[in-house]
Short mmCIF file of C-alpha atoms in Angstrom, two decimals:
data_model
loop_
_atom_site.label_atom_id
_atom_site.label_comp_id
_atom_site.label_asym_id
_atom_site.label_seq_id
_atom_site.Cartn_x
_atom_site.Cartn_y
_atom_site.Cartn_z
CA MET A 1 17.73 47.96 -80.75
CA ALA A 2 16.68 45.09 -82.71
CA PRO A 3 13.49 43.27 -81.18
CA VAL A 4 15.77 39.74 -80.11
CA GLN A 5 14.14 36.71 -82.28
CA ARG A 6 13.82 33.27 -80.18
CA GLN A 7 12.69 29.45 -80.92
CA LEU A 8 11.15 26.49 -79.62
CA ILE A 9 13.41 24.15 -77.61
CA ILE A 10 12.66 20.72 -77.97
CA GLY A 11 15.06 18.03 -78.17
CA GLY A 12 18.09 20.35 -77.72
CA GLU A 13 17.34 21.93 -80.90
CA PHE A 14 15.89 25.58 -81.46
CA ARG A 15 12.85 25.54 -83.85
CA GLU A 16 10.16 27.57 -85.13
CA ALA A 17 6.34 26.30 -84.59
CA ALA A 18 4.50 23.75 -86.48
CA ALA A 19 3.08 26.31 -88.45
CA GLY A 20 5.12 29.00 -88.84
CA ARG A 21 3.50 31.74 -86.63
CA SER A 22 5.61 33.65 -84.22
CA THR A 23 4.71 36.16 -81.15
CA THR A 24 5.43 39.26 -80.03
CA ASP A 25 6.63 40.27 -76.48
CA THR A 26 6.66 44.08 -75.48
CA ASP A 27 8.82 46.32 -72.96
CA PRO A 28 6.04 47.03 -70.30
CA ARG A 29 7.34 51.36 -70.04
CA THR A 30 8.00 51.44 -73.78
CA GLY A 31 5.56 49.43 -75.38
CA GLU A 32 8.26 48.56 -77.82
CA VAL A 33 8.70 45.15 -79.42
CA PHE A 34 11.40 43.39 -77.01
CA ALA A 35 10.95 40.25 -78.33
CA THR A 36 9.88 37.32 -81.29
CA VAL A 37 9.35 34.19 -80.38
CA ALA A 38 7.44 31.48 -81.63
CA ALA A 39 4.16 30.39 -81.13
CA ALA A 40 3.39 27.19 -80.80
CA SER A 41 0.61 25.00 -81.61
CA ILE A 42 -0.89 21.27 -79.87
CA SER A 43 1.23 19.18 -82.65
CA ASP A 44 4.39 21.58 -81.03
CA VAL A 45 3.60 20.40 -77.38
CA THR A 46 3.20 17.00 -78.65
CA ASP A 47 6.86 16.60 -79.93
CA ALA A 48 8.18 19.01 -77.36
CA VAL A 49 6.24 15.73 -74.85
CA ASP A 50 8.46 13.27 -77.31
CA ALA A 51 11.37 14.70 -76.96
CA ALA A 52 10.95 14.49 -72.60
CA ALA A 53 9.91 10.86 -72.56
CA ALA A 54 11.93 9.88 -74.52
CA SER A 55 15.33 11.42 -72.91
CA PHE A 56 13.51 9.94 -69.51
CA GLU A 57 15.14 7.00 -68.41
CA GLU A 58 18.07 7.93 -69.49
CA TRP A 59 17.95 11.00 -67.14
CA SER A 60 16.11 9.24 -64.59
CA ARG A 61 19.43 6.59 -64.35
CA THR A 62 21.96 9.59 -64.65
CA GLY A 63 23.94 8.99 -61.29
CA ALA A 64 22.87 12.05 -58.76
CA LEU A 65 26.59 13.66 -58.04
CA ARG A 66 26.33 14.17 -62.41
CA ARG A 67 23.17 15.91 -61.99
CA ARG A 68 24.54 17.47 -59.05
CA GLU A 69 27.30 18.61 -60.96
CA ILE A 70 25.24 20.21 -63.76
CA LEU A 71 22.66 21.86 -61.30
CA LEU A 72 25.80 23.25 -59.74
CA ARG A 73 27.59 24.36 -63.12
CA ALA A 74 23.63 26.38 -64.21
CA ALA A 75 24.28 28.01 -60.92
CA ASP A 76 27.02 29.41 -61.66
CA LEU A 77 26.87 30.57 -64.72
CA LEU A 78 24.07 32.76 -63.86
CA ALA A 79 25.94 34.58 -61.58
CA GLN A 80 28.24 35.18 -63.94
CA ARG A 81 25.07 36.55 -66.41
CA THR A 82 23.79 38.77 -63.92
CA GLU A 83 24.47 42.00 -66.27
CA GLN A 84 22.88 40.51 -69.14
CA ALA A 85 19.88 39.27 -66.50
CA VAL A 86 19.14 42.51 -65.38
CA GLU A 87 18.87 43.61 -68.86
CA LEU A 88 16.47 41.46 -70.39
CA MET A 89 14.42 42.07 -66.59
CA ALA A 90 13.76 45.85 -67.34
CA GLY A 91 13.27 45.18 -71.64
CA GLU A 92 11.09 42.10 -70.92
CA VAL A 93 9.54 42.86 -67.25
CA GLY A 94 10.56 46.16 -66.61
CA GLY A 95 12.49 45.05 -63.44
CA THR A 96 14.26 47.14 -61.96
CA ARG A 97 17.74 46.46 -61.18
CA PRO A 98 17.34 45.66 -57.52
CA TRP A 99 14.95 43.11 -58.42
CA ALA A 100 16.92 41.73 -61.21
CA MET A 101 20.15 40.75 -59.04
CA PHE A 102 17.91 38.93 -56.24
CA ASN A 103 16.33 36.89 -59.12
CA VAL A 104 19.77 35.98 -59.58
CA GLU A 105 21.28 35.63 -56.09
CA LEU A 106 17.90 33.58 -55.88
CA ALA A 107 17.38 31.06 -58.90
CA ALA A 108 21.06 30.86 -58.90
CA ASP A 109 20.13 29.22 -54.98
CA ILE A 110 17.41 27.55 -55.99
CA LEU A 111 19.80 26.04 -58.21
CA ARG A 112 22.19 25.71 -55.99
CA GLU A 113 19.75 23.81 -53.09
CA ALA A 114 18.13 21.14 -55.88
CA ALA A 115 21.62 19.84 -56.30
CA ALA A 116 21.94 19.20 -53.05
CA ALA A 117 18.29 17.56 -53.23
CA THR A 118 19.54 15.16 -55.79
CA THR A 119 20.45 13.03 -52.78
CA GLY A 120 17.14 13.62 -50.90
CA PRO A 121 15.77 11.23 -51.53
CA ARG A 122 14.66 8.47 -48.78
CA GLY A 123 13.07 4.83 -48.53
CA GLU A 124 12.30 2.79 -46.07
CA VAL A 125 13.15 -0.94 -45.17
CA LEU A 126 9.03 -2.14 -43.80
CA THR A 127 8.49 -4.80 -42.04
CA SER A 128 7.20 -7.54 -44.00
CA SER A 129 4.57 -9.72 -42.78
CA ASP A 130 5.82 -12.79 -43.80
CA PRO A 131 9.72 -13.81 -42.93
CA ASP A 132 10.72 -14.97 -45.85
CA GLU A 133 10.15 -11.53 -47.77
CA TRP A 134 11.59 -8.47 -48.04
CA SER A 135 9.74 -5.25 -48.26
CA PHE A 136 10.88 -1.90 -49.34
CA ALA A 137 8.99 1.53 -50.32
CA LEU A 138 11.24 3.26 -52.80
CA ARG A 139 10.78 7.17 -53.63
CA GLN A 140 11.41 7.35 -57.48
CA PRO A 141 10.83 10.21 -60.36
CA ALA A 142 7.96 10.49 -61.73
CA GLY A 143 8.61 10.77 -64.95
CA VAL A 144 7.71 13.69 -67.56
CA VAL A 145 6.44 17.15 -65.61
CA ALA A 146 4.61 19.83 -66.83
CA ALA A 147 5.55 23.56 -65.56
CA PHE A 148 3.90 26.80 -65.65
CA ALA A 149 6.49 29.89 -64.90
CA PRO A 150 4.94 33.44 -64.84
CA TRP A 151 6.33 37.05 -65.12
CA ASN A 152 6.56 38.35 -62.37
CA ALA A 153 9.33 37.50 -60.68
CA PRO A 154 10.88 35.25 -63.81
CA LEU A 155 13.84 33.78 -63.06
CA ILE A 156 13.44 32.61 -59.28
CA LEU A 157 9.89 31.43 -60.44
CA GLY A 158 10.97 30.29 -63.91
CA THR A 159 13.79 27.93 -62.20
CA ARG A 160 11.77 26.70 -58.86
CA SER A 161 9.65 25.41 -62.02
CA PHE A 162 12.44 22.99 -63.14
CA ALA A 163 14.53 22.79 -60.73
CA VAL A 164 13.56 19.99 -58.03
CA ALA A 165 11.75 18.30 -60.71
CA LEU A 166 15.29 17.93 -62.85
CA ALA A 167 16.92 17.46 -59.89
CA MET A 168 14.85 14.18 -58.70
CA GLY A 169 15.64 12.60 -62.65
CA ASN A 170 12.25 14.45 -64.17
CA THR A 171 12.45 15.37 -67.51
CA VAL A 172 10.34 18.65 -68.18
CA VAL A 173 8.48 20.44 -70.66
CA LEU A 174 8.40 24.02 -69.39
CA LYS A 175 5.86 26.43 -70.64
CA PRO A 176 6.86 29.84 -69.67
CA SER A 177 4.64 32.63 -69.04
CA GLU A 178 4.06 34.70 -72.33
CA GLN A 179 5.03 38.13 -70.77
CA ALA A 180 8.20 36.45 -69.43
CA PRO A 181 9.07 33.79 -72.30
CA LEU A 182 12.80 34.34 -72.97
CA THR A 183 13.59 35.04 -68.95
CA ALA A 184 11.39 32.47 -67.60
CA GLY A 185 11.88 29.74 -70.16
CA LEU A 186 14.17 30.02 -73.51
CA TRP A 187 17.16 31.93 -71.05
CA LEU A 188 17.27 29.91 -68.62
CA ALA A 189 16.70 26.87 -70.66
CA GLU A 190 19.67 27.46 -72.45
CA ILE A 191 21.89 27.69 -69.20
CA LEU A 192 21.13 24.42 -68.46
CA ARG A 193 21.43 23.61 -72.14
CA GLU A 194 25.35 24.83 -71.35
CA ALA A 195 26.13 23.21 -67.94
CA GLY A 196 25.70 20.13 -69.61
CA LEU A 197 22.01 18.89 -69.30
CA PRO A 198 21.36 16.37 -72.20
CA ASP A 199 19.39 17.85 -74.56
CA GLY A 200 15.20 16.29 -74.34
CA VAL A 201 15.06 17.54 -71.05
CA LEU A 202 14.30 20.27 -70.55
CA ASN A 203 11.64 21.29 -73.00
CA VAL A 204 10.52 24.94 -73.51
CA ILE A 205 7.42 26.09 -75.85
CA THR A 206 6.52 29.45 -75.94
CA ASN A 207 2.59 30.50 -77.64
CA ASP A 208 0.99 32.58 -78.26
CA SER A 209 -1.90 34.42 -75.45
CA ALA A 210 -4.46 33.90 -77.27
CA ASP A 211 -4.01 30.15 -77.44
CA GLY A 212 -2.41 29.76 -73.42
CA ALA A 213 -5.23 27.77 -72.32
CA GLU A 214 -5.55 25.62 -75.89
CA ILE A 215 -1.36 24.91 -75.57
CA GLY A 216 -1.77 24.48 -71.53
CA ASN A 217 -4.46 21.86 -71.67
CA ALA A 218 -2.84 20.29 -74.42
CA LEU A 219 -0.25 19.84 -72.29
CA ILE A 220 -1.41 18.02 -68.95
CA ALA A 221 -3.79 16.27 -71.11
CA ASP A 222 -0.69 14.14 -72.41
CA ARG A 223 -0.69 11.05 -70.94
CA ARG A 224 2.73 10.45 -70.91
CA VAL A 225 2.78 13.91 -68.34
CA ARG A 226 2.79 12.36 -64.72
CA ARG A 227 3.24 15.48 -62.29
CA VAL A 228 2.03 18.79 -63.13
CA ASN A 229 2.97 22.38 -61.43
CA PHE A 230 1.89 25.94 -61.33
CA THR A 231 3.02 29.56 -59.77
CA GLY A 232 0.15 32.42 -60.91
CA SER A 233 -3.19 33.34 -60.37
CA THR A 234 -5.69 31.48 -58.30
CA GLU A 235 -8.37 32.64 -61.47
CA VAL A 236 -6.19 30.84 -63.66
CA GLY A 237 -4.45 27.96 -61.14
CA ARG A 238 -8.29 26.97 -60.40
CA SER A 239 -8.39 26.47 -64.19
CA ILE A 240 -4.72 24.31 -64.18
CA GLY A 241 -5.86 22.32 -60.97
CA ILE A 242 -9.39 21.00 -62.49
CA GLU A 243 -7.33 20.20 -65.71
CA ALA A 244 -5.16 17.90 -63.90
CA ALA A 245 -7.52 16.54 -61.36
CA ARG A 246 -9.64 15.24 -64.79
CA HIS A 247 -6.25 13.91 -65.51
CA LEU A 248 -5.67 12.36 -62.61
CA LYS A 249 -2.04 14.36 -62.23
CA PRO A 250 -0.91 15.93 -58.92
CA ALA A 251 -0.32 19.05 -59.54
CA VAL A 252 2.08 21.30 -57.35
CA LEU A 253 -0.21 25.15 -57.07
CA GLU A 254 1.10 28.59 -55.89
CA LEU A 255 -1.52 31.16 -56.37
CA GLY A 256 -2.61 34.72 -55.81
CA GLY A 257 -3.00 36.04 -52.23
CA LYS A 258 -4.28 39.40 -50.21
CA ASN A 259 -1.81 39.01 -47.46
CA SER A 260 -1.43 41.22 -44.16
CA VAL A 261 1.66 42.72 -42.08
CA LEU A 262 0.17 43.59 -38.19
CA VAL A 263 2.44 46.04 -36.56
CA LEU A 264 1.38 45.94 -32.63
CA ASP A 265 2.18 49.02 -30.58
CA ASP A 266 5.30 47.57 -29.22
CA ALA A 267 6.95 47.51 -32.55
CA ASP A 268 9.99 49.83 -33.71
CA PRO A 269 7.78 52.99 -35.61
CA ASP A 270 11.02 53.23 -38.05
CA TYR A 271 11.26 49.51 -38.65
CA ALA A 272 7.79 49.31 -39.23
CA VAL A 273 7.37 52.24 -41.67
CA ASP A 274 10.65 50.42 -43.73
CA ALA A 275 9.41 47.00 -43.81
CA VAL A 276 5.94 47.55 -44.64
CA ALA A 277 7.61 49.76 -47.17
CA PHE A 278 9.43 46.86 -48.51
CA GLY A 279 6.87 44.07 -48.39
CA ALA A 280 4.20 46.49 -50.28
CA PHE A 281 6.81 47.93 -53.05
CA MET A 282 9.25 45.85 -53.80
CA ASN A 283 8.97 45.14 -57.45
CA ALA A 284 6.44 47.97 -58.20
CA GLY A 285 3.87 44.84 -56.22
CA GLN A 286 3.70 42.76 -58.17
CA ILE A 287 4.77 40.04 -56.30
CA CYS A 288 1.87 36.94 -54.83
CA MET A 289 3.68 37.82 -51.49
CA SER A 290 3.16 41.50 -50.99
CA ALA A 291 1.33 43.17 -48.47
CA ASP A 292 -1.91 44.71 -49.46
CA ARG A 293 -2.70 45.69 -45.46
CA VAL A 294 -1.29 46.77 -43.74
CA LEU A 295 -2.93 46.55 -39.60
CA VAL A 296 -1.76 49.58 -37.11
CA PRO A 297 -3.63 50.14 -33.55
CA GLU A 298 -5.79 52.73 -34.23
CA ALA A 299 -3.56 55.20 -31.99
CA MET A 300 -1.16 54.96 -33.98
CA ARG A 301 -2.86 54.69 -37.61
CA ALA A 302 -2.76 58.13 -38.54
CA GLU A 303 1.18 59.09 -37.58
CA PHE A 304 1.78 55.43 -38.64
CA THR A 305 0.46 56.50 -42.33
CA GLU A 306 1.78 59.69 -42.47
CA ARG A 307 4.93 58.42 -42.06
CA LEU A 308 5.19 55.50 -44.48
CA GLY A 309 3.34 57.71 -47.36
CA LYS A 310 6.12 60.00 -47.12
CA LYS A 311 8.40 57.13 -47.12
CA VAL A 312 6.73 55.70 -49.95
CA ALA A 313 6.10 58.79 -51.79
CA GLU A 314 9.70 59.66 -51.81
CA LEU A 315 11.10 56.17 -53.31
CA PRO A 316 12.36 56.79 -57.17
CA PHE A 317 10.18 56.07 -59.06
CA GLY A 318 10.69 55.70 -63.18
CA ASP A 319 12.90 54.45 -65.80
CA PRO A 320 13.86 50.05 -64.44
CA ARG A 321 16.65 50.68 -66.38
CA ASP A 322 17.94 53.44 -64.17
CA PRO A 323 20.14 51.56 -61.58
CA ASN A 324 18.65 54.78 -59.09
CA THR A 325 14.98 53.63 -59.74
CA VAL A 326 13.15 51.39 -57.00
CA ILE A 327 9.46 51.21 -58.56
CA GLY A 328 9.54 50.91 -62.50
CA PRO A 329 6.00 50.01 -64.36
CA VAL A 330 3.79 47.35 -63.70
CA ILE A 331 3.58 44.49 -66.40
CA ASP A 332 1.51 46.12 -69.07
CA GLU A 333 -0.82 49.39 -69.49
CA ALA A 334 -3.77 46.94 -68.82
CA ALA A 335 -2.64 46.16 -65.23
CA ALA A 336 -2.23 49.78 -64.35
CA ARG A 337 -5.41 50.30 -65.40
CA ARG A 338 -6.69 47.91 -63.51
CA ILE A 339 -4.52 49.13 -60.08
CA ALA A 340 -5.98 52.51 -61.19
CA SER A 341 -10.12 51.12 -60.86
CA LEU A 342 -9.28 49.63 -57.45
CA VAL A 343 -7.51 52.85 -56.64
CA ASP A 344 -10.68 55.43 -57.94
CA ASP A 345 -13.46 52.67 -56.25
CA ALA A 346 -12.08 53.53 -53.25
CA LEU A 347 -10.92 57.08 -53.24
CA ALA A 348 -14.48 57.97 -54.56
CA ARG A 349 -16.12 56.18 -51.84
CA GLY A 350 -14.42 57.86 -48.70
CA ALA A 351 -10.65 56.37 -48.95
CA VAL A 352 -7.77 59.21 -48.58
CA ALA A 353 -4.44 59.15 -51.00
CA HIS A 354 -1.50 59.59 -48.58
CA CYS A 355 0.74 59.83 -52.43
CA GLY A 356 -0.14 58.79 -55.49
CA GLY A 357 -3.53 57.99 -56.35
CA GLN A 358 -3.11 59.70 -59.74
CA ALA A 359 -3.74 58.39 -63.34
CA PRO A 360 -1.52 56.05 -64.73
CA GLU A 361 1.04 57.19 -67.78
CA GLY A 362 1.11 53.73 -69.56
CA ALA A 363 2.00 51.18 -67.69
CA MET A 364 3.63 53.54 -64.96
CA TYR A 365 1.25 53.81 -61.82
CA ARG A 366 2.89 55.90 -58.74
CA PRO A 367 2.80 53.87 -55.46
CA THR A 368 -0.14 54.57 -53.46
CA VAL A 369 -0.46 54.28 -49.61
CA LEU A 370 -4.81 54.86 -49.10
CA SER A 371 -6.14 55.36 -45.66
CA GLU A 372 -10.01 54.48 -44.54
CA VAL A 373 -10.72 51.85 -46.85
CA THR A 374 -13.26 49.68 -45.75
CA PRO A 375 -14.94 46.12 -46.47
CA GLU A 376 -17.22 47.87 -49.28
CA HIS A 377 -14.87 49.24 -51.28
CA ARG A 378 -13.39 46.41 -54.20
CA ILE A 379 -9.58 46.80 -52.95
CA TYR A 380 -10.41 45.48 -49.69
CA SER A 381 -10.64 42.37 -50.72
CA GLU A 382 -9.36 41.61 -54.13
CA GLU A 383 -5.59 41.09 -54.50
CA ILE A 384 -3.95 44.43 -56.51
CA PHE A 385 -1.13 43.14 -57.59
CA GLY A 386 0.79 46.14 -58.06
CA PRO A 387 2.38 49.29 -56.03
CA VAL A 388 -1.09 50.14 -53.54
CA THR A 389 -1.03 49.49 -50.23
CA THR A 390 -4.00 50.13 -47.31
CA VAL A 391 -3.74 50.61 -44.32
CA LEU A 392 -6.48 49.62 -41.88
CA GLY A 393 -7.25 50.67 -37.90
CA TYR A 394 -7.63 47.89 -35.33
CA GLU A 395 -8.78 48.46 -31.64
CA SER A 396 -8.11 44.93 -30.37
CA VAL A 397 -5.36 42.06 -31.67
CA GLU A 398 -8.32 39.86 -31.86
CA GLU A 399 -10.14 42.37 -33.81
CA ALA A 400 -6.87 42.47 -36.24
CA ILE A 401 -6.62 38.89 -36.49
CA GLY A 402 -10.26 38.84 -37.27
CA VAL A 403 -9.38 41.13 -41.03
CA VAL A 404 -6.15 39.02 -41.62
CA ASN A 405 -8.04 36.06 -41.94
CA ASP A 406 -11.13 37.57 -43.41
CA THR A 407 -10.10 36.47 -47.15
CA PRO A 408 -10.46 33.48 -49.10
CA TYR A 409 -6.49 33.72 -50.04
CA GLY A 410 -4.25 32.05 -47.24
CA LEU A 411 0.03 32.79 -48.49
CA THR A 412 1.68 34.43 -46.14
CA GLY A 413 1.76 37.42 -44.16
CA GLY A 414 3.91 38.99 -41.06
CA VAL A 415 3.71 40.56 -37.44
CA ILE A 416 6.10 42.91 -36.40
CA THR A 417 6.38 43.07 -33.08
CA ALA A 418 9.13 43.79 -29.79
CA ASP A 419 7.59 40.78 -28.29
CA THR A 420 8.06 37.55 -29.67
CA ARG A 421 5.48 35.58 -26.95
CA LYS A 422 2.74 36.94 -28.72
CA GLY A 423 4.42 37.05 -32.72
CA TRP A 424 4.22 33.60 -31.72
CA GLU A 425 0.65 33.45 -30.43
CA ILE A 426 -0.34 35.28 -34.06
CA ALA A 427 1.40 32.58 -35.82
CA ARG A 428 -0.42 29.81 -34.83
CA ARG A 429 -4.00 32.08 -35.28
CA VAL A 430 -3.27 33.13 -38.34
CA GLU A 431 -4.70 31.02 -42.04
CA THR A 432 -1.39 31.16 -43.75
CA GLY A 433 1.20 28.60 -45.29
CA ILE A 434 3.61 31.22 -44.97
CA PHE A 435 4.22 33.13 -41.65
CA HIS A 436 7.12 35.72 -40.55
CA ILE A 437 7.48 37.16 -37.08
CA ASN A 438 8.52 40.51 -36.37
CA ASP A 439 9.48 40.32 -40.88
CA GLN A 440 6.95 41.71 -43.25
CA SER A 441 5.14 39.68 -45.48
CA ILE A 442 8.29 38.64 -48.72
CA GLY A 443 10.53 35.94 -48.14
CA ASP A 444 11.39 33.09 -50.34
CA GLN A 445 14.48 30.31 -49.24
CA PRO A 446 14.67 27.22 -51.62
CA GLN A 447 15.63 25.30 -48.61
CA ALA A 448 12.06 25.61 -47.04
CA PRO A 449 8.30 24.18 -48.38
CA PHE A 450 6.74 27.40 -49.96
CA GLY A 451 3.58 27.17 -50.34
CA GLY A 452 -0.45 29.00 -49.54
CA VAL A 453 -3.50 27.45 -48.13
CA LYS A 454 -7.08 28.31 -48.96
CA ASP A 455 -7.35 30.27 -52.71
CA SER A 456 -3.50 30.40 -52.19
CA GLY A 457 -3.23 26.41 -53.69
CA PHE A 458 -1.95 23.95 -52.70
CA GLY A 459 1.09 21.72 -52.07
CA HIS A 460 5.15 22.72 -51.93
CA PHE A 461 7.55 24.08 -53.43
CA GLY A 462 11.44 23.54 -51.44
CA GLY A 463 12.84 21.48 -49.18
CA ARG A 464 12.13 17.85 -48.31
CA SER A 465 8.19 18.62 -49.41
CA GLY A 466 9.52 19.60 -52.93
CA VAL A 467 11.55 16.03 -53.48
CA GLU A 468 8.01 14.40 -52.25
CA ALA A 469 5.89 16.35 -55.35
CA PHE A 470 8.01 15.59 -57.60
CA THR A 471 9.16 11.40 -57.43
CA ASP A 472 6.35 8.55 -56.19
CA THR A 473 7.03 6.05 -53.49
CA ARG A 474 6.62 2.71 -54.77
CA TRP A 475 6.18 -0.93 -53.19
CA VAL A 476 8.64 -3.52 -53.65
CA THR A 477 9.14 -6.73 -52.33
CA PHE A 478 11.68 -9.89 -52.46
CA ARG A 479 11.54 -13.14 -51.48
CA GLU A 480 14.94 -15.22 -50.51
CA ARG A 481 12.44 -18.57 -50.35
CA GLN A 482 9.47 -19.37 -53.21
CA ALA A 483 5.77 -18.38 -51.83
CA ARG A 484 3.65 -20.99 -51.08
CA TYR A 485 0.49 -20.59 -52.26
CA PRO A 486 -3.25 -22.40 -51.72
CA PHE A 487 -3.78 -23.71 -55.68
#
């Protein structure tokens, strides 16, 4: 099949990059070119912000119910194109069919929740110190939003990057990941355009990976950009946050995680194994919420690890286009080599593999369960972001909570227990922005405040928090009678 060809979307037009450059997007499993997209330069960034800024006044004054109508129509169009999404995600990011279908379902729900949020901003009538003056606190759209979307959950996180911003009346310039320019950006924008979104309200710029920092910094630096949101690695997110702060622009950053699932001694062992297998290996472990560490009572550790290794070894592994595949490739060969280096380091220093652990084949890395991992091993503290998890034993719940918190990250986690009271006590003590009682670490709902603490970022997407993130509070007064001045 010939590679897909795509251009930039600026002001409602499909345009080649100003310099005439393009870049390729490869299929993780085959290494073949999947798509060729325009490679933007700084002048294209300026043009995209021009278009967004020019569209802002009209879009911000568009009635909430009209904005709701467009977003609801986009949700329906996205759901109708599930099979196209499955094909796109398999070829562009190696996504399996179940993962792609989940992406469609949740992305559509994000659009529906954003549609509901169009009437969400709430103002206040304030008490004034002057009886002849009325005083108000109003929430209004911020302006142009710079949105950065990652590759790992391209439909979910691409949609999340702009949905609530648009619902609030902002306009957006979206820069999707170089590894998912179609699924995380261009394809979604085409759906919104078909749903009736006016020209210039959502603009998409794609770029060569070598130009990523330059393009991103130029977008953030434009004085007309008033909000920044980024989902991705902590390393890149830190640089995005610094750049946004340098230009005094609020940013929402959802970054990496070193997430733990704590299994208590009263847990149903079958449920615990199933929950951990899902939490660690869904999308080949390439989810910011994936369970890197599983903490199990020392007395249960050997049996639990054996059962988990057996289950994981039997998970269908291979071609993401096969509808039965559960674990496909990681995003590219470099990622597979990085994951293998973490595992090899641990194995060389005494860790034990209960399944997997072999050398990668291209971007294919077999799912791996390790035990006997210690703090001296790199995999103990580094984010894995691949199909590997580690099982750690503990003697007391107090010790286990210490391990959960022993990381600079603070995104999510879970505890598997039959005792809700114990679960609540643990939830109050762990240092994460998200925590699940009697469940694993992965969970996302569009109405919930999604975000982490510590090195996992700051700010929240979703719910009332999302409304507040993409609006400004203004104080406005008016007088019934003329004021008196001292001179």
